[in-house]
Coordinates of N, CA and C in Angstrom, one line a residue:
M333 N 32.5 33.7 -12.4 CA 31.7 34.8 -12.1 C 30.5 34.8 -11.0
R334 N 30.8 35.4 -10.0 CA 29.3 35.1 -9.3 C 28.2 36.4 -9.7
R335 N 27.0 35.9 -9.4 CA 26.0 36.8 -9.7 C 25.2 37.2 -8.2
T336 N 25.0 38.4 -8.2 CA 23.9 38.7 -7.2 C 22.6 39.2 -7.4
I337 N 22.3 38.7 -6.7 CA 20.6 39.2 -6.9 C 19.7 39.9 -5.9
E338 N 19.3 40.8 -6.4 CA 18.7 41.4 -5.4 C 17.2 41.5 -4.9
I339 N 16.9 41.3 -3.8 CA 15.5 40.8 -3.5 C 15.0 42.5 -2.5
Q340 N 13.6 42.8 -3.1 CA 13.2 43.9 -2.3 C 12.2 43.1 -1.4
Q341 N 11.8 43.7 -0.4 CA 10.5 43.3 0.6 C 9.5 43.9 0.3
A342 N 8.5 43.8 -0.3 CA 7.4 44.2 -0.6 C 6.7 45.0 0.9
G343 N 6.3 45.8 0.9 CA 5.4 46.4 2.1 C 4.3 45.4 2.6
P344 N 3.8 45.9 4.0 CA 2.9 44.9 4.3 C 1.7 45.6 3.7
V345 N 0.8 43.9 3.8 CA -0.3 44.2 3.5 C -1.2 44.8 3.9
P346 N -2.0 45.6 3.2 CA -3.2 46.6 3.9 C -4.2 45.7 4.7
G347 N -4.3 46.6 6.0 CA -4.9 45.5 7.4 C -4.0 44.9 8.1
T348 N -3.1 44.4 7.9 CA -2.4 43.6 8.7 C -1.1 44.4 9.7
V349 N -1.0 43.6 10.3 CA 0.8 44.4 11.4 C 1.7 43.6 10.9
P350 N 2.5 44.1 10.1 CA 4.1 43.1 9.8 C 4.3 42.5 10.8
G351 N 4.9 41.1 10.2 CA 5.3 39.8 11.2 C 3.9 39.2 11.7
R352 N 2.6 39.8 11.6 CA 1.6 39.4 12.2 C 1.0 38.5 11.0
P353 N 0.4 37.5 11.3 CA -0.5 37.1 10.3 C -1.9 37.6 10.1
G354 N -2.5 37.9 8.9 CA -4.0 38.8 9.1 C -4.8 37.6 9.6
P355 N -6.2 38.0 9.7 CA -7.2 37.6 10.0 C -7.1 36.1 9.4
A356 N -7.0 35.9 8.0 CA -7.3 34.9 7.2 C -6.1 34.0 6.9
G357 N -4.8 34.5 7.4 CA -3.6 33.6 7.6 C -3.9 33.1 9.3
A358 N -4.3 33.8 10.0 CA -4.9 33.2 11.5 C -5.8 32.1 11.3
R359 N -7.0 32.1 10.6 CA -7.6 31.0 10.4 C -7.0 30.0 9.8
C360 N -6.3 30.6 9.1 CA -5.7 29.0 8.2 C -4.6 28.3 9.3
E361 N -4.3 29.2 10.1 CA -3.3 28.4 10.6 C -4.0 27.4 11.9
A362 N -4.9 28.5 12.4 CA -5.9 27.4 13.6 C -6.5 26.7 12.7
F363 N -7.0 26.5 11.6 CA -7.5 25.2 11.0 C -6.4 24.2 10.6
I364 N -5.3 24.4 10.4 CA -4.0 23.7 10.0 C -4.1 23.0 11.4
R365 N -3.6 24.1 12.4 CA -2.9 23.4 13.9 C -4.3 22.3 14.6
G366 N -5.3 22.8 14.3 CA -6.7 21.7 14.7 C -6.8 20.5 14.1
L367 N -6.5 20.8 13.1 CA -6.3 19.2 11.6 C -5.3 18.7 12.2
Y368 N -3.8 18.8 12.6 CA -2.6 18.3 13.1 C -3.0 17.6 14.2
E369 N -3.5 18.5 15.3 CA -3.5 18.1 16.5 C -4.8 17.0 16.7
E370 N -5.9 17.4 16.0 CA -6.9 15.6 16.1 C -6.7 14.8 15.4
H371 N -6.0 14.6 14.0 CA -5.9 13.8 13.0 C -4.6 13.4 12.8
G372 N -3.6 14.0 13.2 CA -2.3 14.2 12.6 C -1.5 12.7 12.7
A373 N -1.4 12.6 14.0 CA -0.7 11.2 14.4 C -1.2 10.0 14.1
L374 N -2.6 10.1 13.7 CA -3.3 8.7 13.2 C -2.9 8.6 11.7
L375 N -3.2 9.5 11.2 CA -3.2 10.1 9.8 C -1.9 9.2 9.3
V376 N -0.2 10.2 9.9 CA 0.7 9.5 9.7 C 0.7 8.4 9.8
R377 N 0.4 7.6 10.9 CA 0.5 5.9 11.2 C 0.0 5.2 10.0
F378 N -0.9 6.0 9.5 CA -1.7 5.3 8.5 C -1.1 5.6 7.5
A379 N -0.6 6.7 7.0 CA 0.2 6.7 5.7 C 1.9 5.9 5.9
T380 N 2.3 5.6 7.0 CA 3.6 5.2 6.8 C 3.2 3.5 6.8
R381 N 2.2 3.0 7.4 CA 2.3 2.0 7.2 C 1.9 1.5 5.7
L382 N 0.9 2.4 5.1 CA 0.6 2.2 3.4 C 2.1 2.3 2.9
L383 N 2.8 3.3 3.2 CA 4.4 3.2 2.6 C 5.4 2.5 3.0
G384 N 5.1 1.4 3.8 CA 5.9 0.9 4.1 C 7.0 0.8 5.0
G385 N 6.7 1.8 6.2 CA 7.4 2.4 7.2 C 7.8 3.7 6.7
D386 N 8.0 4.3 5.5 CA 8.5 5.4 5.3 C 8.1 6.3 6.0
R387 N 8.4 7.1 7.1 CA 8.0 8.6 7.9 C 7.7 9.6 7.5
H388 N 8.9 9.9 6.5 CA 9.0 11.2 5.8 C 8.2 11.5 4.9
R389 N 7.9 10.2 3.7 CA 7.1 10.3 2.8 C 5.8 10.5 3.5
A390 N 5.2 9.9 4.2 CA 4.3 10.0 4.8 C 3.9 11.2 5.8
E391 N 4.8 11.8 6.2 CA 4.7 13.2 6.6 C 4.5 14.3 5.6
D392 N 5.0 14.0 4.4 CA 4.8 14.8 3.3 C 3.3 14.7 2.6
I393 N 2.9 13.3 2.5 CA 1.5 13.3 2.6 C 0.8 13.9 3.2
L394 N 0.8 13.8 4.4 CA 0.0 14.8 5.7 C 0.0 15.9 5.0
Q395 N 1.2 16.7 4.7 CA 1.1 17.8 4.5 C 0.5 18.5 3.4
E396 N 0.5 17.4 2.6 CA -0.4 17.6 1.3 C -1.9 17.6 1.0
A397 N -2.5 16.8 2.4 CA -3.6 16.4 2.7 C -4.3 17.5 3.7
A398 N -3.1 18.2 4.5 CA -3.8 19.5 5.4 C -3.9 20.4 4.0
V399 N -3.1 20.5 3.0 CA -3.5 21.8 2.4 C -4.6 21.3 1.6
R400 N -4.9 20.2 1.0 CA -6.3 19.8 0.1 C -7.6 20.4 1.3
A401 N -7.3 19.6 2.5 CA -8.6 20.4 3.4 C -8.6 21.6 3.6
W402 N -7.5 22.2 3.5 CA -8.1 23.7 3.6 C -8.7 24.3 2.1
R403 N -7.9 24.1 1.1 CA -8.5 24.4 0.0 C -10.4 24.1 -0.2
H404 N -10.2 22.9 0.4 CA -11.8 22.4 0.5 C -12.5 23.1 1.8
S405 N -11.9 24.1 2.6 CA -12.8 24.2 4.1 C -14.0 24.9 3.5
G406 N -14.1 25.4 2.2 CA -15.4 25.9 2.2 C -16.6 25.3 2.2
T407 N -16.2 24.0 1.4 CA -17.2 22.9 1.4 C -17.3 22.0 2.5
L408 N -16.1 21.4 2.9 CA -16.2 20.8 4.2 C -16.2 21.3 5.6
G409 N -16.2 23.0 5.6 CA -16.6 23.7 7.1 C -15.3 23.9 7.2
T410 N -14.6 24.9 8.5 CA -13.8 25.0 9.1 C -13.5 24.5 10.3
Q411 N -14.6 23.5 10.9 CA -14.5 22.5 11.6 C -13.6 21.6 11.6
T412 N -12.7 21.0 12.3 CA -11.9 19.6 12.0 C -12.6 18.4 12.6
K413 N -13.7 18.8 13.4 CA -14.3 17.2 13.3 C -15.0 16.9 12.2
G414 N -14.9 15.9 12.5 CA -16.0 15.0 11.3 C -15.2 14.8 10.1
L415 N -13.9 15.4 9.9 CA -13.2 15.1 8.4 C -12.6 13.8 8.6
R416 N -12.4 13.2 9.7 CA -11.6 12.1 9.7 C -11.3 11.3 8.2
P417 N -12.8 10.6 7.9 CA -13.1 9.8 6.5 C -12.3 10.2 5.4
W418 N -13.0 11.9 5.2 CA -12.4 12.4 4.1 C -11.0 12.4 4.4
L419 N -10.4 12.9 5.3 CA -8.8 12.8 5.3 C -8.3 11.4 5.5
F420 N -8.7 10.3 5.5 CA -8.3 9.1 5.4 C -8.2 9.1 4.0
T421 N -9.7 9.2 3.2 CA -9.4 9.0 1.9 C -8.6 9.7 0.8
V422 N -8.5 11.0 1.3 CA -7.4 12.0 0.8 C -5.9 11.1 0.9
V423 N -6.0 11.1 2.0 CA -4.1 10.3 2.2 C -4.1 9.1 1.4
R424 N -5.3 8.0 1.7 CA -4.9 6.6 0.5 C -4.6 7.1 -1.0
N425 N -5.6 8.2 -1.5 CA -5.0 8.7 -2.5 C -3.8 9.0 -3.0
L426 N -3.4 9.8 -2.0 CA -2.2 10.7 -2.3 C -1.3 9.4 -2.2
V427 N -1.1 8.6 -1.3 CA -0.4 7.4 -1.3 C -0.4 6.5 -2.6
I428 N -1.6 6.0 -3.3 CA -1.6 5.3 -4.5 C -0.9 6.4 -5.1
D429 N -1.0 7.6 -5.5 CA -0.5 8.6 -6.7 C 0.9 8.6 -6.3
D430 N 1.5 8.7 -5.3 CA 2.9 8.7 -4.7 C 3.6 7.8 -5.3
Q431 N 3.0 6.4 -5.0 CA 3.5 4.8 -5.4 C 3.1 4.6 -7.0
R432 N 2.2 5.4 -7.6 CA 2.1 5.4 -9.2 C 3.3 6.1 -9.6
S433 N 3.5 7.3 -9.1 CA 4.8 8.2 -10.0 C 5.8 7.5 -9.6
R434 N 6.3 7.1 -8.3 CA 7.3 6.2 -8.0 C 7.5 5.1 -9.1
R435 N 6.7 4.6 -9.0 CA 6.9 3.2 -9.8 C 6.8 3.8 -11.3
A436 N 6.1 4.5 -11.8 CA 6.9 4.7 -13.4 C 8.2 5.7 -13.6
A437 N 8.6 6.3 -12.5 CA 10.0 6.9 -12.3 C 10.9 5.7 -12.6
S438 N 10.5 4.8 -11.8 CA 11.5 3.6 -11.8 C 11.8 2.7 -12.8
T439 N 12.9 2.1 -13.0 CA 13.4 1.8 -14.5 C 12.6 0.1 -14.3
A440 N 12.6 -0.2 -15.7 CA 12.0 -1.3 -15.8 C 12.7 -2.7 -15.2
S441 N 14.0 -2.0 -15.2 CA 15.1 -3.3 -14.9 C 14.7 -3.9 -13.2
E442 N 14.1 -3.0 -12.6 CA 13.9 -3.2 -11.0 C 13.2 -4.3 -10.5
P443 N 13.4 -5.0 -9.6 CA 12.0 -5.8 -9.6 C 10.8 -5.2 -8.6
F444 N 9.5 -6.0 -9.2 CA 8.6 -5.6 -9.1 C 8.2 -6.3 -7.8
E445 N 7.8 -5.2 -6.7 CA 7.4 -5.6 -5.3 C 5.9 -5.9 -5.4
Q446 N 5.4 -6.9 -5.4 CA 4.2 -7.4 -5.1 C 3.7 -7.4 -4.2
A447 N 4.1 -7.2 -3.0 CA 3.6 -7.2 -1.7 C 3.1 -5.7 -1.2
E448 N 3.4 -4.8 -2.1 CA 2.8 -3.2 -1.9 C 1.4 -3.6 -2.3
L449 N 0.7 -4.2 -3.3 CA -0.7 -4.2 -3.8 C -1.5 -5.0 -2.3
P450 N -1.3 -5.9 -1.9 CA -2.5 -6.8 -1.1 C -2.4 -5.8 0.0
V451 N -1.5 -5.2 0.7 CA -1.6 -4.5 1.7 C -2.5 -3.1 1.4
A452 N -2.3 -2.6 0.1 CA -3.1 -1.4 -0.1 C -4.4 -1.9 -0.5
D453 N -4.5 -3.1 -1.0 CA -6.1 -3.2 -1.3 C -6.6 -3.5 0.1
E454 N -5.9 -4.4 0.8 CA -6.7 -4.6 2.2 C -6.8 -3.0 3.2
V455 N -6.0 -2.8 3.1 CA -6.3 -1.2 3.5 C -7.2 -0.3 3.4
E456 N -7.3 -0.5 1.8 CA -8.4 0.4 0.9 C -9.7 -0.3 1.4
R457 N -9.9 -1.5 1.3 CA -11.2 -2.3 1.8 C -11.7 -2.2 3.3
T458 N -10.5 -1.9 3.9 CA -11.0 -1.8 5.7 C -11.4 -0.2 5.4
L459 N -10.9 0.5 4.8 CA -11.1 2.0 5.3 C -12.6 2.0 4.3
T460 N -12.6 1.7 3.5 CA -13.9 1.6 2.4 C -15.2 1.3 3.4
S461 N -14.9 0.1 4.1 CA -15.8 -0.5 4.9 C -16.1 0.3 6.1
H462 N -15.2 0.7 6.7 CA -15.4 1.8 7.7 C -16.0 3.3 7.5
V463 N -15.9 3.4 6.5 CA -16.6 4.6 5.9 C -18.2 4.5 5.5
V464 N -18.5 3.2 4.5 CA -19.7 2.9 4.4 C -20.3 2.5 5.8
T465 N -19.7 2.3 6.6 CA -20.6 1.8 8.3 C -21.1 3.1 9.0
Q466 N -20.1 4.1 8.7 CA -20.4 5.5 9.1 C -21.7 6.2 8.4
A467 N -21.6 5.6 7.1 CA -22.7 6.5 6.0 C -24.3 5.8 6.5
M468 N -24.1 4.3 6.7 CA -25.2 3.5 7.0 C -25.8 4.0 8.3
R469 N -25.0 4.5 9.2 CA -25.6 4.9 10.7 C -26.5 6.4 10.4
D470 N -26.3 7.1 9.0 CA -26.8 8.0 8.8 C -28.2 7.9 8.3
L471 N -28.3 6.7 7.5 CA -29.5 6.2 7.4 C -30.8 5.8 8.4
S472 N -32.2 6.3 8.1 CA -33.3 5.5 8.7 C -33.2 4.3 9.2
E473 N -33.9 3.9 10.3 CA -33.7 2.5 10.5 C -34.4 1.4 9.3
R474 N -35.4 1.9 8.8 CA -35.9 1.0 7.8 C -35.1 1.0 6.5
Q475 N -34.5 2.2 6.3 CA -33.3 2.0 5.3 C -32.1 1.3 5.1
R476 N -31.9 1.1 6.5 CA -30.6 0.2 6.8 C -31.3 -1.3 6.6
E477 N -32.5 -1.3 7.4 CA -32.8 -2.7 7.3 C -32.9 -3.1 6.0
V478 N -33.3 -2.5 5.0 CA -33.7 -3.0 3.4 C -32.5 -3.6 3.0
L479 N -31.1 -2.7 3.4 CA -30.2 -2.6 2.8 C -29.4 -3.7 3.4
I480 N -29.4 -3.8 4.8 CA -28.8 -5.0 5.2 C -29.5 -6.5 4.6
H481 N -30.7 -6.5 4.4 CA -31.5 -7.6 3.8 C -30.8 -8.1 2.6
M482 N -31.1 -6.7 1.8 CA -30.9 -7.0 0.2 C -29.3 -6.8 -0.1
Y483 N -28.2 -6.3 0.5 CA -27.0 -6.5 -0.2 C -25.8 -7.1 0.9
F484 N -26.1 -7.1 2.0 CA -25.3 -7.8 3.2 C -25.5 -9.2 3.2
L485 N -26.7 -9.7 3.6 CA -27.2 -10.8 3.6 C -27.6 -11.5 2.3
G486 N -27.7 -10.5 1.4 CA -27.8 -11.5 0.0 C -29.3 -11.9 -0.4
N487 N -30.6 -11.5 0.6 CA -31.6 -11.8 0.3 C -32.0 -11.3 -0.8
S488 N -33.0 -12.0 -1.6 CA -33.8 -11.7 -2.6 C -35.2 -10.5 -2.2
V489 N -35.3 -10.1 -2.9 CA -36.7 -8.9 -2.9 C -37.7 -9.8 -2.0
A490 N -38.1 -10.8 -2.7 CA -39.4 -11.9 -1.9 C -38.8 -12.1 -0.6
Q491 N -37.9 -12.5 -0.3 CA -37.3 -13.0 1.0 C -36.9 -11.7 1.9
T492 N -36.7 -10.6 1.1 CA -36.6 -9.6 2.3 C -38.2 -9.2 2.4
A493 N -39.1 -8.8 1.7 CA -40.3 -8.5 1.7 C -41.0 -9.2 3.4
E494 N -40.6 -10.6 3.1 CA -41.4 -11.7 3.6 C -40.9 -11.3 5.4
A495 N -39.3 -10.9 5.7 CA -38.6 -10.9 6.6 C -38.8 -9.7 7.5
L496 N -39.3 -8.6 6.5 CA -39.6 -7.4 7.1 C -41.3 -7.4 7.4
G497 N -42.0 -8.1 6.8 CA -43.1 -7.9 6.8 C -43.9 -7.1 5.9
V498 N -43.4 -6.8 5.0 CA -44.0 -5.4 3.8 C -44.2 -6.1 2.1
P499 N -45.1 -5.5 1.5 CA -45.1 -6.1 0.0 C -43.4 -5.7 -0.6
P500 N -43.2 -6.7 -1.7 CA -42.2 -6.5 -2.5 C -42.1 -5.4 -3.2
G501 N -42.9 -4.7 -3.5 CA -43.1 -3.2 -4.1 C -42.3 -2.1 -3.2
T502 N -43.1 -2.2 -1.9 CA -42.2 -1.8 -0.7 C -40.9 -1.6 -0.3
V503 N -40.4 -2.8 -0.5 CA -39.0 -3.3 -0.7 C -38.3 -2.7 -1.7
K504 N -38.8 -2.6 -3.1 CA -38.0 -1.9 -4.1 C -38.0 -0.9 -3.8
S505 N -39.1 0.2 -3.6 CA -39.2 1.4 -3.1 C -38.1 2.0 -2.1
R506 N -37.8 1.1 -0.8 CA -37.1 1.4 0.3 C -35.5 1.3 -0.1
T507 N -35.2 0.4 -1.0 CA -34.2 0.1 -1.5 C -33.6 1.0 -2.2
Y508 N -34.5 1.9 -3.5 CA -34.2 3.1 -4.0 C -33.7 4.1 -3.2
Y509 N -34.6 4.3 -2.3 CA -34.4 5.5 -1.7 C -33.5 5.5 -0.5
A510 N -33.0 4.2 -0.1 CA -32.1 3.8 0.9 C -30.6 4.1 0.1
M511 N -30.5 3.7 -1.4 CA -29.2 3.5 -2.0 C -29.1 5.3 -2.2
R512 N -29.9 5.7 -2.4 CA -29.7 7.3 -3.1 C -29.5 7.7 -1.9
A513 N -30.1 7.7 -0.3 CA -29.6 8.5 0.7 C -28.4 8.3 1.2
L514 N -27.4 6.5 0.9 CA -26.1 6.0 1.0 C -25.2 6.4 0.1
R515 N -25.7 6.7 -1.1 CA -25.0 7.4 -2.2 C -24.2 8.8 -1.5
A516 N -25.7 9.8 -1.0 CA -25.1 11.2 -0.5 C -24.4 11.1 0.8
A517 N -24.8 10.1 1.5 CA -24.0 10.3 2.8 C -22.2 9.7 2.3
L518 N -22.1 9.0 1.5 CA -20.7 8.6 1.2 C -20.1 9.8 0.4
E519 N -20.8 10.4 -0.6 CA -20.4 11.7 -1.3 C -20.0 12.8 -0.3
V520 N -20.8 13.0 0.8 CA -20.5 14.0 2.1 C -19.2 13.6 2.1
R521 N -18.6 12.1 2.3 CA -17.7 11.8 3.0 C -16.4 11.6 2.2
G522 N -16.6 12.4 0.7 CA -15.5 12.0 -0.3 C -15.4 10.8 -1.1
V523 N -16.6 9.9 -1.1 CA -16.5 8.6 -1.9 C -17.2 8.8 -2.8
E524 N -16.6 8.9 -4.0 CA -17.2 8.9 -5.4 C -18.4 7.7 -5.6
C525 N -19.2 7.8 -5.9 CA -19.7 6.8 -6.2 C -20.4 6.9 -7.3

């Protein structure tokens, strides 16, 4: 026995022309189109590499990232420029979530692929390095100097003070404010500290 379901079409949304998106729909479409044009190809390649060459899953990941970008457009702004680090972080996190859910769904008898982990770790390390480098550019020259000496070169407070020609207390103060500014710059880029 076959059942027939009748679907009734609702009338047009007030303030719109039937068959055409309203102002909000047009903005959404323009935002998504701009995002795909500016970042789509690069993000799909990135996700495809992380997923071991699975382009279809990579495109699904990109679609989800685009939806998340639209949902957060109020905090990110509606311009697609400057979204790249945030989008890479979202894509990476979506790939990790996808791999976890697939791994959990697979049976225990399937062999564990260790090759996935080093690639994901290396990509994550490279991406994090790129985001930190961009965030460092937002800092003042004095803040950058003290962080480079203290964290990248591994100097002590005394060594940094001597290299910069300032008292050790100044090094400690600059380090504190530089770390605070760096944390804020990273959070803007979607990295939780």
